[in-house]
Short mmCIF file of C-alpha atoms in Angstrom, two decimals:
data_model
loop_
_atom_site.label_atom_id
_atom_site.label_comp_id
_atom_site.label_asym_id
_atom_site.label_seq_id
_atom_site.Cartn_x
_atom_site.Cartn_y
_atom_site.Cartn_z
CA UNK A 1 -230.74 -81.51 -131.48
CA UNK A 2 -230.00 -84.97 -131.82
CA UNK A 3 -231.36 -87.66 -129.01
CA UNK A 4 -231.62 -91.16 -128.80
CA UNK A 5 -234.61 -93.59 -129.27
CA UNK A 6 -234.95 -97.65 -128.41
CA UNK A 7 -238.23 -99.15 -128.84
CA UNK A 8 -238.57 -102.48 -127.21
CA UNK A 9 -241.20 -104.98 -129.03
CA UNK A 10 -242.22 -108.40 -128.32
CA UNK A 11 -240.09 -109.57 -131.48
CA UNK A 12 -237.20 -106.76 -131.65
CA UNK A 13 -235.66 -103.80 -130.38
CA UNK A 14 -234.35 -101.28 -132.55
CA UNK A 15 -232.45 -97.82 -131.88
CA UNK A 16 -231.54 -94.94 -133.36
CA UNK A 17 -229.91 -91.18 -132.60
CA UNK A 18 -233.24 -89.09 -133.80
CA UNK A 19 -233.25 -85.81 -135.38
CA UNK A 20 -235.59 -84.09 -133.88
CA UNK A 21 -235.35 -81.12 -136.44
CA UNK A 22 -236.91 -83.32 -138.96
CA UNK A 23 -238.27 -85.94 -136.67
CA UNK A 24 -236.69 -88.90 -138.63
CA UNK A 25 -233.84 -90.80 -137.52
CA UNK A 26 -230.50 -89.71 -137.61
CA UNK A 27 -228.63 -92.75 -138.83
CA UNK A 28 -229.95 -96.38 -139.53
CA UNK A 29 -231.21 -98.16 -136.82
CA UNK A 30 -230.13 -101.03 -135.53
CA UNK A 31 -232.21 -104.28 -134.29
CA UNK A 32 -231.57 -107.02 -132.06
CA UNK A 33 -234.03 -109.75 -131.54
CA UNK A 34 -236.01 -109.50 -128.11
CA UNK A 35 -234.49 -112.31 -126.04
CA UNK A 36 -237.24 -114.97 -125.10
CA UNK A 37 -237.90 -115.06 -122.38
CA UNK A 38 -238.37 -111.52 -122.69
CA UNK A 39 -236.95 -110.82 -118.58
CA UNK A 40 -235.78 -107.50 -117.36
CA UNK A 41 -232.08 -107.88 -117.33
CA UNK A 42 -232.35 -109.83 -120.84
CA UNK A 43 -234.23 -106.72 -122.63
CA UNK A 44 -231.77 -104.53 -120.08
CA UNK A 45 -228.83 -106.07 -122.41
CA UNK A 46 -230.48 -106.05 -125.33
CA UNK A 47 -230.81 -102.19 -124.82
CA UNK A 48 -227.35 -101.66 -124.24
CA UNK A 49 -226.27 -103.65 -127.06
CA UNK A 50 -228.05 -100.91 -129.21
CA UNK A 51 -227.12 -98.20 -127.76
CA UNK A 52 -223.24 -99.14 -127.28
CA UNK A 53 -223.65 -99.61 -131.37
CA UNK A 54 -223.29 -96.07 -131.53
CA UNK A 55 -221.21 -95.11 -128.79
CA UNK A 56 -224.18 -92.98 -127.33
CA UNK A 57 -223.94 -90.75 -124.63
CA UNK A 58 -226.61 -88.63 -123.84
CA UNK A 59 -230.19 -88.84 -123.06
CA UNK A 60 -232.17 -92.06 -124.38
CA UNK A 61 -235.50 -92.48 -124.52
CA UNK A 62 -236.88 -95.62 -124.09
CA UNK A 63 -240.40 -97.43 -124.75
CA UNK A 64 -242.09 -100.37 -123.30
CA UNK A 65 -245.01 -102.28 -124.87
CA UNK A 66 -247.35 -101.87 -121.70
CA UNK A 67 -248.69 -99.49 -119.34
CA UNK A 68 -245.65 -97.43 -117.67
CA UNK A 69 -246.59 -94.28 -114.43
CA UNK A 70 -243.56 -92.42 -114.03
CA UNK A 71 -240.94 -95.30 -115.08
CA UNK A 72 -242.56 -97.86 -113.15
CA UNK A 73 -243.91 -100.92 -115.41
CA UNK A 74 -247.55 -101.93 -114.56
CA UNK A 75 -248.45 -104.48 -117.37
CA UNK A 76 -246.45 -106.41 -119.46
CA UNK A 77 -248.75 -108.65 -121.96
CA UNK A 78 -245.99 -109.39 -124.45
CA UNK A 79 -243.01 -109.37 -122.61
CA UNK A 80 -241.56 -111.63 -119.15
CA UNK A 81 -244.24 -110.92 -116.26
CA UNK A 82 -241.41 -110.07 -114.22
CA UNK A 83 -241.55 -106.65 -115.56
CA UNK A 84 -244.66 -105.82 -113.72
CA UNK A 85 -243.24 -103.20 -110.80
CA UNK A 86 -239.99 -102.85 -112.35
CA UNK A 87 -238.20 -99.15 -112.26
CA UNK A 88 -237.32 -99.62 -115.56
CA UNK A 89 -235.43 -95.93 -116.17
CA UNK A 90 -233.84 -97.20 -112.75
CA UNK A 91 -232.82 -100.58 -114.54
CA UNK A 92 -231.55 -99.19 -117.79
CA UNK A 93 -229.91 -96.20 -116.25
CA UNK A 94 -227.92 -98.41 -114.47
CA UNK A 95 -226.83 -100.64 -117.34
CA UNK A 96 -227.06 -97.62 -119.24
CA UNK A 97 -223.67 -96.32 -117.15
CA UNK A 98 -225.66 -93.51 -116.30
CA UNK A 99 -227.18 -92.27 -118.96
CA UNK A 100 -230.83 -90.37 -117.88
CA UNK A 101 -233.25 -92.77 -119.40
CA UNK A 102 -236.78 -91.97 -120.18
CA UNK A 103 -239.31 -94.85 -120.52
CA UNK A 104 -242.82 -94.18 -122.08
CA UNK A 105 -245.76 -96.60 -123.37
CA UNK A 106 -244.84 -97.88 -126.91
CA UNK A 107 -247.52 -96.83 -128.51
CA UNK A 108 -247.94 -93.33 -127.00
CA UNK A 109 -243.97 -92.95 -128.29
CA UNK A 110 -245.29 -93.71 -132.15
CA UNK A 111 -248.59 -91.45 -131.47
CA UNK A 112 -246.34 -88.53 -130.09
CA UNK A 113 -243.87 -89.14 -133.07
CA UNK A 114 -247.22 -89.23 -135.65
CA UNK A 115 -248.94 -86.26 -134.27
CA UNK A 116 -245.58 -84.12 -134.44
CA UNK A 117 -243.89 -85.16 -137.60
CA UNK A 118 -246.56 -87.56 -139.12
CA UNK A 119 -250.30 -88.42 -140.37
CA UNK A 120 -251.70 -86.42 -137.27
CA UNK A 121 -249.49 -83.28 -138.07
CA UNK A 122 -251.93 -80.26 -137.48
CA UNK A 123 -255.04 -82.75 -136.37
CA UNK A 124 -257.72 -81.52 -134.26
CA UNK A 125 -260.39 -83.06 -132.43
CA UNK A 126 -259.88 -87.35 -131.47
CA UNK A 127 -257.39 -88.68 -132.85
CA UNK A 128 -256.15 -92.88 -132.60
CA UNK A 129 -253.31 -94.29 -133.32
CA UNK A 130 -253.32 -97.87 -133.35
CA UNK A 131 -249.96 -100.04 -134.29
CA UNK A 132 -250.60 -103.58 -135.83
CA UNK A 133 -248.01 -105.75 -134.87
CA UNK A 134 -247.25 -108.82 -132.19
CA UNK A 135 -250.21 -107.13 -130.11
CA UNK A 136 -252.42 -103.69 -130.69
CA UNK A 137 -250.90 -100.81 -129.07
CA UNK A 138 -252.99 -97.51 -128.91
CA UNK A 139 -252.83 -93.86 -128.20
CA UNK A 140 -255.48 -91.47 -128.31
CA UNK A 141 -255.24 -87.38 -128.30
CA UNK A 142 -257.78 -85.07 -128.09
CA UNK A 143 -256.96 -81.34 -129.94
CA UNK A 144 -253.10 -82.71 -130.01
CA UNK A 145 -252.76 -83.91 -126.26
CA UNK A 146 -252.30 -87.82 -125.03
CA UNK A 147 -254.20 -89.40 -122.88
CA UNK A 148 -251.35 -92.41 -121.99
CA UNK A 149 -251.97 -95.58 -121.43
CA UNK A 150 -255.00 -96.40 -123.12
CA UNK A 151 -254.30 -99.65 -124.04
CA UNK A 152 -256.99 -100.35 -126.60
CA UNK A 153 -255.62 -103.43 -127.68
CA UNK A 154 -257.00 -105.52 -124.91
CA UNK A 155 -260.56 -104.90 -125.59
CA UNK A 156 -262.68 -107.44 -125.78
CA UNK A 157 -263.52 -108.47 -129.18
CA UNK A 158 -265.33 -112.23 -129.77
CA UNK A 159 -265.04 -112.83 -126.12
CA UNK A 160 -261.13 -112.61 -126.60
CA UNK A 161 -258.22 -109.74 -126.19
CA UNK A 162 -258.82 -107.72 -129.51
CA UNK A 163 -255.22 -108.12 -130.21
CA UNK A 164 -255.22 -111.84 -129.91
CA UNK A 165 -257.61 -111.28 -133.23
CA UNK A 166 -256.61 -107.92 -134.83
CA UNK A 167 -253.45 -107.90 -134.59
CA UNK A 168 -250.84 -108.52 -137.10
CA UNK A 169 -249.13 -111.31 -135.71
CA UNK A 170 -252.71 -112.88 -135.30
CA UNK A 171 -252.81 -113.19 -138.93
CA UNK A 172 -249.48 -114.67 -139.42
CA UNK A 173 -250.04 -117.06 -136.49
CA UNK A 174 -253.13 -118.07 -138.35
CA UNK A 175 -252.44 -117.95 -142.05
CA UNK A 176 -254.90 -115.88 -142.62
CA UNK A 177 -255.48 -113.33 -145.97
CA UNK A 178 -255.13 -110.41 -146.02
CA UNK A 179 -258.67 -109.49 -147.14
CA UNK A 180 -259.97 -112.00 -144.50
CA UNK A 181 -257.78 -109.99 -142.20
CA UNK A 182 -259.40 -106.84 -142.74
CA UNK A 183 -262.49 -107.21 -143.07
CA UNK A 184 -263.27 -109.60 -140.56
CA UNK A 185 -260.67 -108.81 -138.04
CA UNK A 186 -259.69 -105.45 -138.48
CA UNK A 187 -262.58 -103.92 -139.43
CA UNK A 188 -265.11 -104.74 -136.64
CA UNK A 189 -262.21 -104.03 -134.37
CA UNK A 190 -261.87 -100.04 -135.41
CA UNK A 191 -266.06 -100.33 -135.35
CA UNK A 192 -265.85 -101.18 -131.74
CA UNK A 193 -263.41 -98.72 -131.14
CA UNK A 194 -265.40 -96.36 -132.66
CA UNK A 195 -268.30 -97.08 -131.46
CA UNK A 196 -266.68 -96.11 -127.80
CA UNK A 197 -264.52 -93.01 -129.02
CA UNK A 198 -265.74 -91.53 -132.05
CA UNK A 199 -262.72 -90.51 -133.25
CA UNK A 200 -262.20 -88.17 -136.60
CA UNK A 201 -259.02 -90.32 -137.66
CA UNK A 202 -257.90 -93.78 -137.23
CA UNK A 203 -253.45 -93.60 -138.15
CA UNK A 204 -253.04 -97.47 -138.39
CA UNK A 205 -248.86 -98.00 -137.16
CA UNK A 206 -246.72 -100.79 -136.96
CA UNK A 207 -244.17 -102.50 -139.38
CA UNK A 208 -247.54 -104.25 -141.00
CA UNK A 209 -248.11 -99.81 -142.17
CA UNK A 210 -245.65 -100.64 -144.89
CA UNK A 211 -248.10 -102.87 -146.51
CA UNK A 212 -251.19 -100.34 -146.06
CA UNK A 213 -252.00 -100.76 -149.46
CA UNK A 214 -252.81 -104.70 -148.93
CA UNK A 215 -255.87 -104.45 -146.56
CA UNK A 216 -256.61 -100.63 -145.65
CA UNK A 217 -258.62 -100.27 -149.29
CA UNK A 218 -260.72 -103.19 -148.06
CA UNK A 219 -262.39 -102.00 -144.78
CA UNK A 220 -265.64 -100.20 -145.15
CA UNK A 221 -268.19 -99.15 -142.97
CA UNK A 222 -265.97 -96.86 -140.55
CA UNK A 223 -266.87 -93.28 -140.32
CA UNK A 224 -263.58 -92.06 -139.42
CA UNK A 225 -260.97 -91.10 -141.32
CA UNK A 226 -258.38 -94.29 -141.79
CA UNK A 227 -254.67 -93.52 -142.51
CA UNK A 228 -251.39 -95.28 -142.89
CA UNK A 229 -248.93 -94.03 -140.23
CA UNK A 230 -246.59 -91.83 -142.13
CA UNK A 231 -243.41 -92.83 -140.12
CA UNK A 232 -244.31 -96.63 -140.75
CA UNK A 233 -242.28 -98.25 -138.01
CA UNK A 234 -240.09 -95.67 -136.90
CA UNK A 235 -242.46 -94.05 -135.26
CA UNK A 236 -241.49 -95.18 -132.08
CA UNK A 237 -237.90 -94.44 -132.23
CA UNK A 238 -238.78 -90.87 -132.81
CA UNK A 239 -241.33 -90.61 -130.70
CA UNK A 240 -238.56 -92.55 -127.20
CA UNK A 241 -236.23 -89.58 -128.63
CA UNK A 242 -239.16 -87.19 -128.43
CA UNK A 243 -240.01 -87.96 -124.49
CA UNK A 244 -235.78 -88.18 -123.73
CA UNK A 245 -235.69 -85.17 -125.16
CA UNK A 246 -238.60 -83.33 -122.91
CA UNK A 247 -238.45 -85.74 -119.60
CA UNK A 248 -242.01 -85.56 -117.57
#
């Protein structure tokens, strides 16, 4: 059964039909830039644009980098403010033509996508993904089910938002090494997370997953297992196709 994923990120979006037989996408995606400022009927278009790329119709799956009840938007750190209260499955239904539209945290889309097809395949016990990227998005299962929402990546860490440290555009913004990155960023960020959940496996996301090999070897001192996520940044194309696929 093929479905349709669009994962809206403070730098892109990027859609896909998803195969959810092998929980990969179907064809190559394709990305638009996230319009700045990053307003509802802007990202609304941006959508559409991606999904008229293919000629869709059919269920689409949606996700949103903040906290989302139903398909209401409640936070919105990295996109327009003006999202806050927005029906967004309302909103992109509508410039959608119609289509039903399912709308889900970001990072709960990748964690669902990770857990099912991915580095959490078969994973008991707590289990946290975290993706890496223009903030920290988070979701955490327990024996295979999501708690939503979590949001994890606005802990405080240094008397700031952990992702305004941690996070991967943090270290772009401020030059930074990679081994200065991990180990002084990174790392006391999953030991504060830690500390609070205990988790048996850390599944580090985000396009920055593609470079795991740069900084993961470097962090020491965590007790939990730490993994690159296996679907890199697809995950949360799969994972929007996933939730379209099986509405709430």
């Amino acid at each position: 059964m093929n479905v349709f994923g669009v994962d809206i990120g403070g730098s892109g979006i990027k859609g896909a039909p998803v195969d959810l037989d092998r929980g990969d996408l179907a064809e190559p995606r394709h990305k638009v830039l996230t319009p700045q400022p990053a307003t509802p009927d802007g990202v609304a278009g941006c959508v559409a644009e991606v999904v008229a790329n293919f000629g869709w119709q059919g269920p689409v799956g949606v996700t949103f980098p903040g906290v989302v009840t139903g398909s209401t938007i409640r936070t919105a750190a990295n996109v327009d403010k003006s999202w806050i209260g927005v029906d967004a499955g309302r909103l992109l239904g509508d410039r959608l033509g119609g289509l039903p539209v399912t709308v889900l945290n970001d990072a709960d889309a990748a964690g669902l996508a990770e857990m099912s097809f991915g580095a959490g395949r078969g994973r008991k016990g707590t289990v946290i993904l975290l993706t890496l990227g223009t903030g920290i998005g988070s979701a955490v299962f327990v024996d295979g089910r999501l708690v939503p929402n979590t949001e994890l990546g606005h802990l405080e860490l240094k008397g700031h938002d952990a992702e305004k440290r941690a996070s991967s555009k943090a270290r772009e913004d401020e030059d930074l090494s990679w081994e200065h990155w991990a180990t002084r960023r990174v790392q006391k960020y999953l030991a504060h997370v830690e500390m609070l959940f205990s988790p048996e496996l850390f599944i580090i996301g985000g396009g920055v997953s593609r470079k795991a090999d740069k900084f993961l070897p470097l962090i020491e001192g965590i007790k939990a297992e730490i993994v690159p996520a296996e679907l890199q940044n697809n995950a949360g194309i799969v994972g929007a196709g996933m939730a379209a696929a099986s509405p709430a």
